[in-house]
Amino acid sequence: MTAAIELDALTKSFGDVLAVDRVSFTVPEGQVFGFMGHNGAGKTTAIRMLLGLTRPTSGAARVLGRDIVEDSLEVRRLSGFLPASYGLPRDMSALDFLVYVGAMFGLSRADATARARGLLDLFELGAVARKSLGGFSTGMAQKVGLAQALIGRPRVLFLDEPTSGLDPLGRHKFLTHIRGLARDEGTTVLFSTHILSDVESICERVAVMHHGRLIASGGLAELKATRRAASMDDLYLDLVQEAA
């Protein structure tokens, strides 16, 4: 099983604060991999290191075989990223913004426009494609963020709390689409969230963070069976209590 993402004792400290503490795990290519943990567990810092946005204090990692420090630009070229919080350009329309992002990934204007329209239709935003982003609701803005992460047809997709702000129908459609990307196109997805039901619905394997440390990783079904956990909530609580 080929690894798309590999972390080897990856560590990041901010002064006296150890945000990510010697974390090691691998993400198989073509899977939706759950990256679980409470807010502040170190998930976002780990993702930012993997994308070359924050330099590790020590340790190493590779994305599709590229070193995250030496080949950070190539890693970002091959990846899509939805951060947990971001600001959209309020004066641009949704369509123009996505075409702009598509151009950054080397798409022609025609291809970027077609891709952008397709994604806006997927997230039921086609009717407001020409509207300014400043007038979008939180849920609508989140959908535009999801679209920009997908527009370059990334081989690896980093999603940080991606279903935040989505209504139940929007969440269902998004999760179905992500599952299809892995199944039909071989896209590797690192799905970072604290919403356990989302992980259970689309992830086969997981890594669980707690206060900067990796407290478990492996197949979700195997972890639940080993812990005799009847639900995701039971599994997570058992892991956290053991790590405390």
CSV table of C-alpha atoms in Angstrom, one decimal:
chain,number,residue,atom,x,y,z
A,1,MET,CA,0.0,0.0,0.0
A,2,THR,CA,1.7,3.2,-1.2
A,3,ALA,CA,1.8,6.1,1.3
A,4,ALA,CA,0.7,9.5,0.0
A,5,ILE,CA,1.6,11.3,3.2
A,6,GLU,CA,4.3,10.3,5.7
A,7,LEU,CA,5.1,11.9,9.0
A,8,ASP,CA,8.3,11.0,10.9
A,9,ALA,CA,8.5,12.4,14.4
A,10,LEU,CA,7.2,15.7,13.1
A,11,THR,CA,7.4,18.3,15.8
A,12,LYS,CA,6.6,22.0,16.2
A,13,SER,CA,7.1,24.2,19.2
A,14,PHE,CA,6.2,27.8,19.7
A,15,GLY,CA,8.5,29.0,22.4
A,16,ASP,CA,7.6,26.8,25.4
A,17,VAL,CA,4.5,25.5,23.8
A,18,LEU,CA,4.8,22.1,22.1
A,19,ALA,CA,2.0,22.2,19.5
A,20,VAL,CA,2.9,18.9,17.7
A,21,ASP,CA,5.0,16.4,19.6
A,22,ARG,CA,7.0,13.8,17.5
A,23,VAL,CA,4.0,12.7,15.5
A,24,SER,CA,4.5,9.8,13.1
A,25,PHE,CA,1.9,8.1,10.8
A,26,THR,CA,1.2,7.4,7.2
A,27,VAL,CA,-1.8,8.1,5.0
A,28,PRO,CA,-2.4,5.5,2.2
A,29,GLU,CA,-2.8,6.8,-1.3
A,30,GLY,CA,-6.4,7.1,-2.5
A,31,GLN,CA,-8.1,7.0,0.8
A,32,VAL,CA,-10.1,9.5,3.0
A,33,PHE,CA,-8.1,9.5,6.2
A,34,GLY,CA,-9.6,10.9,9.3
A,35,PHE,CA,-7.4,13.3,11.4
A,36,MET,CA,-9.3,13.5,14.7
A,37,GLY,CA,-9.0,15.5,17.8
A,38,HIS,CA,-10.4,18.4,19.9
A,39,ASN,CA,-9.9,22.0,18.9
A,40,GLY,CA,-6.3,22.9,19.8
A,41,ALA,CA,-5.1,19.3,19.6
A,42,GLY,CA,-2.4,20.2,17.0
A,43,LYS,CA,-4.2,19.1,13.8
A,44,THR,CA,-4.1,22.5,12.1
A,45,THR,CA,-0.4,23.0,12.9
A,46,ALA,CA,0.4,19.6,11.5
A,47,ILE,CA,-1.4,20.4,8.3
A,48,ARG,CA,0.3,23.7,7.9
A,49,MET,CA,3.7,22.0,8.3
A,50,LEU,CA,2.7,19.4,5.6
A,51,LEU,CA,1.9,22.2,3.2
A,52,GLY,CA,5.1,24.1,3.9
A,53,LEU,CA,3.3,27.0,5.5
A,54,THR,CA,5.0,26.5,8.9
A,55,ARG,CA,8.5,25.1,9.2
A,56,PRO,CA,8.9,22.1,11.5
A,57,THR,CA,11.1,22.4,14.6
A,58,SER,CA,12.3,18.9,14.1
A,59,GLY,CA,11.3,15.7,12.4
A,60,ALA,CA,10.4,15.2,8.7
A,61,ALA,CA,7.4,14.5,6.4
A,62,ARG,CA,6.7,13.8,2.8
A,63,VAL,CA,3.7,14.4,0.5
A,64,LEU,CA,3.7,12.2,-2.6
A,65,GLY,CA,7.4,11.6,-1.9
A,66,ARG,CA,8.2,15.3,-1.8
A,67,ASP,CA,10.0,16.7,1.2
A,68,ILE,CA,7.7,19.3,2.9
A,69,VAL,CA,10.6,21.7,3.5
A,70,GLU,CA,12.8,21.3,0.4
A,71,ASP,CA,9.9,20.8,-2.1
A,72,SER,CA,7.2,22.8,-0.4
A,73,LEU,CA,6.2,24.6,-3.7
A,74,GLU,CA,5.7,21.3,-5.5
A,75,VAL,CA,3.7,19.9,-2.5
A,76,ARG,CA,1.3,22.9,-2.7
A,77,ARG,CA,1.1,22.6,-6.5
A,78,LEU,CA,-0.2,19.0,-6.1
A,79,SER,CA,-2.5,19.7,-3.2
A,80,GLY,CA,-5.8,21.4,-2.4
A,81,PHE,CA,-6.3,23.1,1.0
A,82,LEU,CA,-9.3,24.3,2.9
A,83,PRO,CA,-8.2,26.0,6.1
A,84,ALA,CA,-10.4,26.1,9.1
A,85,SER,CA,-10.7,29.9,8.9
A,86,TYR,CA,-10.0,32.2,6.0
A,87,GLY,CA,-11.2,35.4,4.4
A,88,LEU,CA,-12.6,35.6,0.9
A,89,PRO,CA,-12.2,38.7,-1.3
A,90,ARG,CA,-15.5,40.5,-0.6
A,91,ASP,CA,-15.6,42.5,-3.8
A,92,MET,CA,-15.0,39.5,-6.1
A,93,SER,CA,-17.8,37.3,-7.4
A,94,ALA,CA,-17.7,33.6,-6.6
A,95,LEU,CA,-17.0,32.8,-10.2
A,96,ASP,CA,-14.2,35.3,-10.7
A,97,PHE,CA,-12.6,34.2,-7.5
A,98,LEU,CA,-12.6,30.5,-8.5
A,99,VAL,CA,-11.3,31.3,-12.0
A,100,TYR,CA,-8.5,33.3,-10.4
A,101,VAL,CA,-7.6,30.3,-8.1
A,102,GLY,CA,-7.8,28.0,-11.2
A,103,ALA,CA,-5.3,30.2,-13.0
A,104,MET,CA,-2.9,29.9,-10.1
A,105,PHE,CA,-2.9,26.1,-10.7
A,106,GLY,CA,-2.1,26.6,-14.4
A,107,LEU,CA,-5.6,26.2,-15.8
A,108,SER,CA,-6.5,28.2,-18.9
A,109,ARG,CA,-9.3,30.7,-18.5
A,110,ALA,CA,-11.7,28.5,-20.4
A,111,ASP,CA,-10.9,25.4,-18.3
A,112,ALA,CA,-10.9,27.4,-15.1
A,113,THR,CA,-14.3,28.9,-15.9
A,114,ALA,CA,-15.8,25.5,-16.8
A,115,ARG,CA,-14.3,23.9,-13.7
A,116,ALA,CA,-15.6,26.8,-11.5
A,117,ARG,CA,-19.1,26.7,-12.9
A,118,GLY,CA,-19.2,22.9,-12.4
A,119,LEU,CA,-18.1,23.2,-8.7
A,120,LEU,CA,-20.6,26.1,-8.1
A,121,ASP,CA,-23.4,24.0,-9.5
A,122,LEU,CA,-22.2,21.0,-7.4
A,123,PHE,CA,-22.6,23.1,-4.2
A,124,GLU,CA,-25.8,24.7,-5.5
A,125,LEU,CA,-24.3,28.1,-5.9
A,126,GLY,CA,-24.7,28.4,-9.7
A,127,ALA,CA,-27.5,31.0,-9.3
A,128,VAL,CA,-25.2,33.3,-7.3
A,129,ALA,CA,-22.0,32.8,-9.3
A,130,ARG,CA,-21.9,36.4,-10.3
A,131,LYS,CA,-22.8,37.8,-6.8
A,132,SER,CA,-20.1,39.4,-4.7
A,133,LEU,CA,-18.7,37.2,-2.0
A,134,GLY,CA,-19.2,39.9,0.6
A,135,GLY,CA,-22.9,39.1,0.6
A,136,PHE,CA,-22.5,35.4,1.1
A,137,SER,CA,-23.7,33.7,4.3
A,138,THR,CA,-21.3,31.6,6.4
A,139,GLY,CA,-22.5,28.4,4.8
A,140,MET,CA,-22.2,29.8,1.3
A,141,ALA,CA,-18.7,31.0,1.9
A,142,GLN,CA,-17.7,27.6,3.2
A,143,LYS,CA,-18.9,26.0,0.0
A,144,VAL,CA,-16.8,28.5,-2.1
A,145,GLY,CA,-13.9,27.5,0.1
A,146,LEU,CA,-14.5,23.9,-0.7
A,147,ALA,CA,-14.7,24.7,-4.4
A,148,GLN,CA,-11.4,26.5,-4.4
A,149,ALA,CA,-9.7,23.5,-2.7
A,150,LEU,CA,-11.0,21.3,-5.5
A,151,ILE,CA,-10.5,23.5,-8.5
A,152,GLY,CA,-7.0,22.4,-9.3
A,153,ARG,CA,-8.0,18.7,-9.3
A,154,PRO,CA,-5.5,18.0,-6.5
A,155,ARG,CA,-3.9,14.6,-6.0
A,156,VAL,CA,-3.9,15.3,-2.2
A,157,LEU,CA,-6.6,17.2,-0.5
A,158,PHE,CA,-6.1,18.8,3.0
A,159,LEU,CA,-9.4,19.7,4.7
A,160,ASP,CA,-9.5,21.4,8.0
A,161,GLU,CA,-12.9,21.3,9.6
A,162,PRO,CA,-14.5,21.3,6.1
A,163,THR,CA,-18.2,20.7,7.1
A,164,SER,CA,-18.3,23.6,9.6
A,165,GLY,CA,-21.1,25.9,8.6
A,166,LEU,CA,-22.8,23.5,6.3
A,167,ASP,CA,-26.5,22.5,6.7
A,168,PRO,CA,-27.3,18.8,6.9
A,169,LEU,CA,-28.0,18.5,3.2
A,170,GLY,CA,-24.9,20.4,2.3
A,171,ARG,CA,-22.8,18.2,4.6
A,172,HIS,CA,-24.3,15.0,3.1
A,173,LYS,CA,-23.6,16.1,-0.5
A,174,PHE,CA,-20.0,17.2,0.4
A,175,LEU,CA,-19.2,14.0,2.2
A,176,THR,CA,-20.6,12.0,-0.7
A,177,HIS,CA,-18.4,14.0,-3.2
A,178,ILE,CA,-15.3,13.5,-1.1
A,179,ARG,CA,-15.9,9.8,-0.9
A,180,GLY,CA,-16.3,9.7,-4.7
A,181,LEU,CA,-13.0,11.6,-5.2
A,182,ALA,CA,-11.1,8.9,-3.4
A,183,ARG,CA,-13.0,6.0,-4.9
A,184,ASP,CA,-13.2,7.2,-8.5
A,185,GLU,CA,-10.2,9.5,-9.0
A,186,GLY,CA,-7.7,8.1,-6.5
A,187,THR,CA,-7.5,11.4,-4.6
A,188,THR,CA,-5.9,11.2,-1.1
A,189,VAL,CA,-7.8,13.2,1.5
A,190,LEU,CA,-6.6,14.2,4.9
A,191,PHE,CA,-9.9,15.0,6.6
A,192,SER,CA,-9.3,16.9,9.8
A,193,THR,CA,-12.3,17.4,12.1
A,194,HIS,CA,-13.7,17.1,15.6
A,195,ILE,CA,-17.0,15.9,14.2
A,196,LEU,CA,-16.8,12.2,14.9
A,197,SER,CA,-19.9,11.3,12.8
A,198,ASP,CA,-18.2,12.7,9.7
A,199,VAL,CA,-15.2,10.6,10.3
A,200,GLU,CA,-17.2,7.4,10.8
A,201,SER,CA,-19.2,8.0,7.6
A,202,ILE,CA,-16.3,8.3,5.1
A,203,CYS,CA,-13.0,7.2,6.7
A,204,GLU,CA,-11.4,3.8,6.9
A,205,ARG,CA,-8.3,4.8,8.7
A,206,VAL,CA,-7.7,7.5,11.3
A,207,ALA,CA,-5.1,9.3,13.4
A,208,VAL,CA,-6.1,10.7,16.8
A,209,MET,CA,-4.4,13.8,18.3
A,210,HIS,CA,-4.6,15.0,21.9
A,211,HIS,CA,-2.7,18.0,23.2
A,212,GLY,CA,-0.1,17.8,20.4
A,213,ARG,CA,0.5,14.0,20.7
A,214,LEU,CA,-0.7,11.1,18.6
A,215,ILE,CA,-2.6,8.8,20.8
A,216,ALA,CA,-3.8,6.3,18.2
A,217,SER,CA,-3.7,5.5,14.5
A,218,GLY,CA,-4.9,2.7,12.3
A,219,GLY,CA,-8.0,1.1,10.8
A,220,LEU,CA,-11.1,2.6,12.3
A,221,ALA,CA,-12.9,-0.8,12.5
A,222,GLU,CA,-9.9,-2.4,14.1
A,223,LEU,CA,-9.5,0.4,16.7
A,224,LYS,CA,-13.2,0.1,17.6
A,225,ALA,CA,-13.0,-3.7,17.9
A,226,THR,CA,-9.8,-3.6,20.0
A,227,ARG,CA,-11.4,-1.1,22.3
A,228,ARG,CA,-14.8,-2.8,22.3
A,229,ALA,CA,-16.2,0.6,21.4
A,230,ALA,CA,-19.8,0.6,20.2
A,231,SER,CA,-19.6,4.1,18.7
A,232,MET,CA,-17.1,6.7,17.6
A,233,ASP,CA,-17.9,8.7,20.8
A,234,ASP,CA,-17.0,5.6,22.9
A,235,LEU,CA,-13.8,5.1,21.0
A,236,TYR,CA,-12.7,8.7,21.3
A,237,LEU,CA,-13.5,9.1,24.9
A,238,ASP,CA,-11.7,5.8,25.7
A,239,LEU,CA,-8.5,7.0,23.9
A,240,VAL,CA,-8.6,10.4,25.5
A,241,GLN,CA,-9.1,9.0,29.0
A,242,GLU,CA,-6.2,6.6,28.6
A,243,ALA,CA,-4.0,9.4,27.3
A,244,ALA,CA,-4.8,11.8,30.2
